[in-house]
PDB file of C-alpha atoms in Angstrom:
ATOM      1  CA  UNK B   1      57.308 -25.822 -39.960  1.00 43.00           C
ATOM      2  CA  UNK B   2      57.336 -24.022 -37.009  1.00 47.00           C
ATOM      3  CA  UNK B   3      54.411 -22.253 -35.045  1.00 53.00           C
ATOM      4  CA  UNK B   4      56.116 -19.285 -35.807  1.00 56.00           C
ATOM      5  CA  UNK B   5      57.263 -19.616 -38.964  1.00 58.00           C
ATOM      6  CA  UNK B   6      55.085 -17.763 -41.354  1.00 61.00           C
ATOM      7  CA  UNK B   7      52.533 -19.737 -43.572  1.00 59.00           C
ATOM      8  CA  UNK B   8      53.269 -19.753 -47.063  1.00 61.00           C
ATOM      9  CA  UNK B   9      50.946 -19.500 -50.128  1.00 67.00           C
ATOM     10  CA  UNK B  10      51.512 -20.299 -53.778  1.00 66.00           C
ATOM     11  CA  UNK B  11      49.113 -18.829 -56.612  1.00 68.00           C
ATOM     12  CA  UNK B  12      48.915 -19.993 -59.840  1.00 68.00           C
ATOM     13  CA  UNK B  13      48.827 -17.466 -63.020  1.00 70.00           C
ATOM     14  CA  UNK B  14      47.723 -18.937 -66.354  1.00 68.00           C
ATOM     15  CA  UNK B  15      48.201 -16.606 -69.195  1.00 69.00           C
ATOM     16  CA  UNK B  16      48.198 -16.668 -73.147  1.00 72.00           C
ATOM     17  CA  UNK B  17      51.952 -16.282 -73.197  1.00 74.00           C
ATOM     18  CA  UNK B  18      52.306 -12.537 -72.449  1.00 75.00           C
ATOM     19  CA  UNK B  19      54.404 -11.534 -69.816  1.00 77.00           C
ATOM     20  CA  UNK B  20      52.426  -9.809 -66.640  1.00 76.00           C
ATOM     21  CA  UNK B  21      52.284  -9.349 -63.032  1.00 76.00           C
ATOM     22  CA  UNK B  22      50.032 -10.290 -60.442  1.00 75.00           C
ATOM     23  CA  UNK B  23      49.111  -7.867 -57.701  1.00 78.00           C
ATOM     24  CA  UNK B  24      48.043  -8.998 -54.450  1.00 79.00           C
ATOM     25  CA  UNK B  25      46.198  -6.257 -52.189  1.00 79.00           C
ATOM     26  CA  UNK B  26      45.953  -7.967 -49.110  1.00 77.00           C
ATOM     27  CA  UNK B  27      46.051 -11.603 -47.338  1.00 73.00           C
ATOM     28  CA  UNK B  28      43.839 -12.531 -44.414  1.00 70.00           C
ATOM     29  CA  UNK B  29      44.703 -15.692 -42.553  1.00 67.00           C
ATOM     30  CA  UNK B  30      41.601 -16.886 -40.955  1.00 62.00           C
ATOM     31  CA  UNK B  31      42.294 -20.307 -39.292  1.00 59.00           C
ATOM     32  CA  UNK B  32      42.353 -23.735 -40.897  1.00 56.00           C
ATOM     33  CA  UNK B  33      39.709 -23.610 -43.357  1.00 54.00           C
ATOM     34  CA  UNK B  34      41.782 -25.868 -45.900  1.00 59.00           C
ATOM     35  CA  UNK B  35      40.858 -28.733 -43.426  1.00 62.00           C
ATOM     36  CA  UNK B  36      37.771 -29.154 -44.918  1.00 68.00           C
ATOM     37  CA  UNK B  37      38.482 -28.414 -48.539  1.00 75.00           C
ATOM     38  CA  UNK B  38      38.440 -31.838 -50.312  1.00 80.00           C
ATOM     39  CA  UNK B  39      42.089 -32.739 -51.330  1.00 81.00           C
ATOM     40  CA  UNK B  40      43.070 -35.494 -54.060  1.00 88.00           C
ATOM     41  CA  UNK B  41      45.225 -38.002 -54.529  1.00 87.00           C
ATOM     42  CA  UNK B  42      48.403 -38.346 -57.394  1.00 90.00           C
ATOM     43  CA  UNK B  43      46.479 -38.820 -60.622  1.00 92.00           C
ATOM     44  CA  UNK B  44      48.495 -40.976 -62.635  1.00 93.00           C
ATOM     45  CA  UNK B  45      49.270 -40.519 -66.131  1.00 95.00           C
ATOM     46  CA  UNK B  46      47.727 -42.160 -69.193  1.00 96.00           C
ATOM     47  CA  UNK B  47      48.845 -43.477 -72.667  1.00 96.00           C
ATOM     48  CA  UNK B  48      46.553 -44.101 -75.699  1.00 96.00           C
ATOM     49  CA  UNK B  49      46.690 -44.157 -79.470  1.00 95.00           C
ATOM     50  CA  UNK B  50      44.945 -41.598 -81.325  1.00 94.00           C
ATOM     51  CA  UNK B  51      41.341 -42.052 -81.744  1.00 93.00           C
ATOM     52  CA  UNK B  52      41.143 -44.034 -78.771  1.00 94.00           C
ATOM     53  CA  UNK B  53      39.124 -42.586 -74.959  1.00 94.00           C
ATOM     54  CA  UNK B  54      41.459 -41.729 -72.198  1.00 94.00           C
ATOM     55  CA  UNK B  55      40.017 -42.329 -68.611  1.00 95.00           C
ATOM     56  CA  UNK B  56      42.000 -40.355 -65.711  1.00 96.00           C
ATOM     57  CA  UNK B  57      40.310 -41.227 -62.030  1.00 95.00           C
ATOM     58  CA  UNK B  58      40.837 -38.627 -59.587  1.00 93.00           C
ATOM     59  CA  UNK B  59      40.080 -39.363 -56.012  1.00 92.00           C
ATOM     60  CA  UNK B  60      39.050 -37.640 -53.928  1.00 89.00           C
ATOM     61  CA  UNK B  61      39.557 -37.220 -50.457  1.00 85.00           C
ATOM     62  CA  UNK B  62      36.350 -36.232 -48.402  1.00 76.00           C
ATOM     63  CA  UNK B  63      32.921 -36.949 -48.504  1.00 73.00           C
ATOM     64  CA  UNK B  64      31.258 -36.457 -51.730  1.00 73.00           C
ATOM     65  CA  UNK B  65      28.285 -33.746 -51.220  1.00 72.00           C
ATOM     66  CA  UNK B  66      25.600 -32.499 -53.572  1.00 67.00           C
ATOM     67  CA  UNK B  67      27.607 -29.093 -53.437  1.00 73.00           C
ATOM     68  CA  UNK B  68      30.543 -30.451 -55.406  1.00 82.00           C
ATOM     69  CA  UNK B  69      31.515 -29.787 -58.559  1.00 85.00           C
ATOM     70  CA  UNK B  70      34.441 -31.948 -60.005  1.00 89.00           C
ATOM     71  CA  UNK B  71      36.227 -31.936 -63.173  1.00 91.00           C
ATOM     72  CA  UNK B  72      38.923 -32.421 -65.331  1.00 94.00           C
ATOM     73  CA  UNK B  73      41.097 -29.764 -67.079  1.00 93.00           C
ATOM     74  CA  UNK B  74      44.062 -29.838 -69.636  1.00 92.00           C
ATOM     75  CA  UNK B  75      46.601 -27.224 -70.199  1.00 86.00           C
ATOM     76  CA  UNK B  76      45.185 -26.335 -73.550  1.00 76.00           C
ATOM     77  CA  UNK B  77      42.139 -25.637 -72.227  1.00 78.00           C
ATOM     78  CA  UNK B  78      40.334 -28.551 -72.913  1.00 82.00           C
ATOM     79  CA  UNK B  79      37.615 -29.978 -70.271  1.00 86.00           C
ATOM     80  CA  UNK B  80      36.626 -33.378 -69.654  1.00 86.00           C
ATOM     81  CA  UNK B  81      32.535 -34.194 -68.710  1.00 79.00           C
ATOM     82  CA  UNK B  82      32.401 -36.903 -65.697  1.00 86.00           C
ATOM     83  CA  UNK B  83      31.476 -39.781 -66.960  1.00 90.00           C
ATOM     84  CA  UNK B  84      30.569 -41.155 -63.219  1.00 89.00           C
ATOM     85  CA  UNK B  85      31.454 -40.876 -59.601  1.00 88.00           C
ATOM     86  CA  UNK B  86      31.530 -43.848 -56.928  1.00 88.00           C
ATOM     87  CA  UNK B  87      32.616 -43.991 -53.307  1.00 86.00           C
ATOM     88  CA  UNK B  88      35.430 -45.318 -52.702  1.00 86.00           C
ATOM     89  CA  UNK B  89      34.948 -45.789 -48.986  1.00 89.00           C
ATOM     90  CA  UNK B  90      33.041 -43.116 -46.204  1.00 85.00           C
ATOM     91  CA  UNK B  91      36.328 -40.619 -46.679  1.00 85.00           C
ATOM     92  CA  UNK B  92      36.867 -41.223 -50.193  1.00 88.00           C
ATOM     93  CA  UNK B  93      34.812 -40.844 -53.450  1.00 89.00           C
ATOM     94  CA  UNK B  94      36.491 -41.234 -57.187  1.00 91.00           C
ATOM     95  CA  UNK B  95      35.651 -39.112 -60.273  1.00 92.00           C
ATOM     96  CA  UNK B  96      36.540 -40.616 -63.543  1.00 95.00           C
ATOM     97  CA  UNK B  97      36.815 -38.369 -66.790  1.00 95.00           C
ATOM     98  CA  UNK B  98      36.826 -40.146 -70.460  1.00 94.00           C
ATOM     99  CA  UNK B  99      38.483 -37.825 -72.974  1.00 92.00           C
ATOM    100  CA  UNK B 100      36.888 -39.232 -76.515  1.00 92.00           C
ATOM    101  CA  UNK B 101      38.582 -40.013 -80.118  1.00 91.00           C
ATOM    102  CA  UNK B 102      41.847 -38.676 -78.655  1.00 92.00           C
ATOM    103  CA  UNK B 103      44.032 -37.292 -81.109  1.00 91.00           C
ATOM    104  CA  UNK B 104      48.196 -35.489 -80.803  1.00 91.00           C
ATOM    105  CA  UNK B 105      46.478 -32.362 -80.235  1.00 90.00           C
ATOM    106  CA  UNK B 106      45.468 -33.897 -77.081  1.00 92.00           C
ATOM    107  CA  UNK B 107      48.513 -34.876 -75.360  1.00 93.00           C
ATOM    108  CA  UNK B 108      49.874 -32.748 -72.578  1.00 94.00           C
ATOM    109  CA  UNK B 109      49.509 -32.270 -68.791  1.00 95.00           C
ATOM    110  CA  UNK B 110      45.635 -32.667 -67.438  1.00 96.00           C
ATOM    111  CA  UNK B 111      44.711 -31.543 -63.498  1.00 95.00           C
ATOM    112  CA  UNK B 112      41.567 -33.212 -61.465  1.00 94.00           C
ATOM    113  CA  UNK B 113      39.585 -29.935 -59.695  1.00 91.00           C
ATOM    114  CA  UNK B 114      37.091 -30.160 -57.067  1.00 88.00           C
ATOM    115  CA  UNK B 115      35.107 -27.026 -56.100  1.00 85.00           C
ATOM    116  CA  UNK B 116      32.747 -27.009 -52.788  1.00 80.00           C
ATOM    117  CA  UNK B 117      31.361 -24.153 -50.802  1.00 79.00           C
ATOM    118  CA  UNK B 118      34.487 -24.576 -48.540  1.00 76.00           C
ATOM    119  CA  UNK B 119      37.355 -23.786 -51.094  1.00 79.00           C
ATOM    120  CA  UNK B 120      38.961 -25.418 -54.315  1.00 84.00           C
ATOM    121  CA  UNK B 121      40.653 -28.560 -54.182  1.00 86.00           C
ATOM    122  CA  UNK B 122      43.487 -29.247 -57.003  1.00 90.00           C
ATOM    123  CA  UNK B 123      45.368 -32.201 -57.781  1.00 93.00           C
ATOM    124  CA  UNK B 124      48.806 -32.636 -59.906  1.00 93.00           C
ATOM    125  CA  UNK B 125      48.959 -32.720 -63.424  1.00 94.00           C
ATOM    126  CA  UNK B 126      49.201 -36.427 -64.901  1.00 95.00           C
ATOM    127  CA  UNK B 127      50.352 -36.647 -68.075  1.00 96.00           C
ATOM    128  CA  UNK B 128      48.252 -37.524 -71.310  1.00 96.00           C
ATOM    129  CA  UNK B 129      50.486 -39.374 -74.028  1.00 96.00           C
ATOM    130  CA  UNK B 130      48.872 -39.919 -77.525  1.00 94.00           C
ATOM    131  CA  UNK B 131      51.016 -42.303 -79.300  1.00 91.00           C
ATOM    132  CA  UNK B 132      50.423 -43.570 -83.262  1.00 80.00           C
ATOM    133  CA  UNK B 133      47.016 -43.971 -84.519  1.00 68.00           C
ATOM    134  CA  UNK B 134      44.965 -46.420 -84.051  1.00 55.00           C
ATOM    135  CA  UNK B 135      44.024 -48.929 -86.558  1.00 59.00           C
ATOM    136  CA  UNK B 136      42.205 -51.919 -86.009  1.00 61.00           C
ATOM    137  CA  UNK B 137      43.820 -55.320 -87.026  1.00 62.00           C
ATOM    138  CA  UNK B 138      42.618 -56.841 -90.390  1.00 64.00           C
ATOM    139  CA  UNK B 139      42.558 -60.374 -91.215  1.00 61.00           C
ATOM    140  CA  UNK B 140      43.332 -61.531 -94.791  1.00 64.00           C
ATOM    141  CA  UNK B 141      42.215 -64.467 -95.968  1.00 65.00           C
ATOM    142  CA  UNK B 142      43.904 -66.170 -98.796  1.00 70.00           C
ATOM    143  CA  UNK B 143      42.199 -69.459-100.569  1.00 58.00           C
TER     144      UNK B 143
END
């Protein structure tokens, strides 16, 4: 992209299903303040049986600060709690998310966010597969 080419901006509209429009009064460009909004790298997706936790890890790039607040959101609605955050190095920090006793209700496309006093950060959407459910192996014993 050119100096002079205009910048472009995408907006994301999620509804219930009913058709709408989005109005947009007006759009201020005011320098490069995505360069210090935290950014992530591709989650990957993640396959479990039913009943079993799901753990997505979303890193993140930039330093981790007190002012951050980081989590995990599916489709449907649903929101992971952080089970724990680590550096990964002095640029990087990694959030991971544990959805519990998953069950085919659960499956679908899931999105790491990052909010901080100097914008929103979001990542892609890694897929959550929920296969058969789980049952644990039993042993017979015949005598």
């Amino acid at each position: 992209m050119s100096l002079l080419s205009p910048p472009q901006i995408v907006f994301e509209a999620i509804t219930s299903g009913q058709r709408g429009l989005l109005a947009i009064k007006d759009v201020v460009v005011q320098g490069h303040q995505c360069m210090n909004t935290p950014h992530f790298l591709t989650i990957k997706g993640v396959e479990v049986n039913a009943g079993q936790t799901a753990s997505f890890h979303c890193t993140v790039n930039g330093r981790k600060k007190d002012n951050f607040r980081l989590w995990l959101q599916g489709i449907g609605g649903r929101e992971a709690p952080m089970k724990a955050t680590k550096p990964w190095n002095n640029r990087r920090f990694i959030g991971t998310f544990d959805v519990e006793n998953t069950t085919k209700g659960d499956s679908g496309r899931y999105r790491c966010i990052v909010h901080s006093d100097k914008g929103v950060g979001v990542s892609n959407y890694g897929e959550l597969t929920i296969k058969r459910e789980y049952l644990p192996k039993t042993l017979t014993v015949v005598c």
